[in-house]
Amino acid sequence: MTDRLIQISSHPKSITVAFANQIMHVEKERIEDVKRILEVEELSVNWRQTFTKRLTGNEPDAHKRLTGQ
């Protein structure tokens, strides 16, 4: 027997974790979607800070941190 995840509700703004993750890490240039995600009250403080910095053009380049260069 295996455990299953069952969705019991959807967020009223229709923002999924998968969608927010895609915008955070892959499609970073989608500013209108960043604004939509920032409307989610439950968004974590760290994600809110990162998205807000992205909107204002103050997001640091993660390349150095991620590659050690």
Coordinates of C-alpha atoms in Angstrom, one line a residue:
M1 CA 0.0 0.0 0.0
T2 CA 1.2 3.5 -0.8
D3 CA 0.2 6.8 0.6
R4 CA -1.4 9.3 -1.8
L5 CA -1.8 13.1 -1.7
I6 CA -5.3 14.3 -2.2
Q7 CA -6.1 17.9 -3.0
I8 CA -8.8 19.1 -0.7
S9 CA -8.9 22.7 -1.7
S10 CA -7.5 25.3 -4.1
H11 CA -6.3 28.8 -3.3
P12 CA -8.7 31.5 -4.2
K13 CA -6.1 33.2 -6.4
S14 CA -5.4 30.0 -8.2
I15 CA -1.7 30.2 -7.5
T16 CA -0.1 26.7 -7.1
V17 CA 3.2 25.9 -5.5
A18 CA 4.4 24.5 -8.9
F19 CA 3.5 27.8 -10.6
A20 CA 5.2 30.0 -8.0
N21 CA 8.2 27.7 -8.1
Q22 CA 8.4 28.1 -12.0
I23 CA 8.3 31.9 -11.7
M24 CA 10.8 31.9 -8.8
H25 CA 13.4 29.7 -10.5
V26 CA 12.8 29.5 -14.3
E27 CA 10.6 32.2 -15.8
K28 CA 11.9 35.1 -13.7
E29 CA 11.1 37.7 -16.3
R30 CA 7.3 37.2 -16.0
I31 CA 6.7 40.4 -13.9
E32 CA 2.9 40.3 -14.1
D33 CA 3.0 36.8 -12.6
V34 CA 5.4 38.0 -9.9
K35 CA 2.8 40.6 -9.0
R36 CA 0.0 38.0 -8.9
I37 CA 2.1 35.8 -6.6
L38 CA 2.8 38.7 -4.3
E39 CA -1.0 39.0 -3.7
V40 CA -0.9 35.7 -1.9
E41 CA -1.1 36.5 1.8
E42 CA 0.4 33.1 2.7
L43 CA 3.6 33.6 0.7
S44 CA 6.7 33.2 2.9
V45 CA 8.7 36.2 4.0
N46 CA 11.8 35.1 2.1
W47 CA 9.9 34.5 -1.2
R48 CA 8.1 37.9 -0.7
Q49 CA 11.4 39.6 -0.3
T50 CA 12.9 38.0 -3.3
F51 CA 9.9 38.8 -5.6
T52 CA 9.8 42.4 -4.3
K53 CA 13.5 42.8 -5.0
R54 CA 12.9 41.4 -8.5
L55 CA 10.2 44.0 -9.1
T56 CA 12.4 46.8 -8.1
G57 CA 15.4 45.5 -10.0
N58 CA 17.4 44.9 -6.8
E59 CA 17.6 41.1 -7.0
P60 CA 21.2 39.9 -6.5
D61 CA 22.7 37.6 -9.1
A62 CA 22.6 34.1 -7.7
H63 CA 25.2 32.8 -10.2
K64 CA 28.2 33.5 -7.9
R65 CA 26.5 31.9 -4.9
L66 CA 25.3 28.8 -6.8
T67 CA 28.6 28.2 -8.7
G68 CA 31.1 29.4 -6.1
Q69 CA 32.7 31.7 -8.7

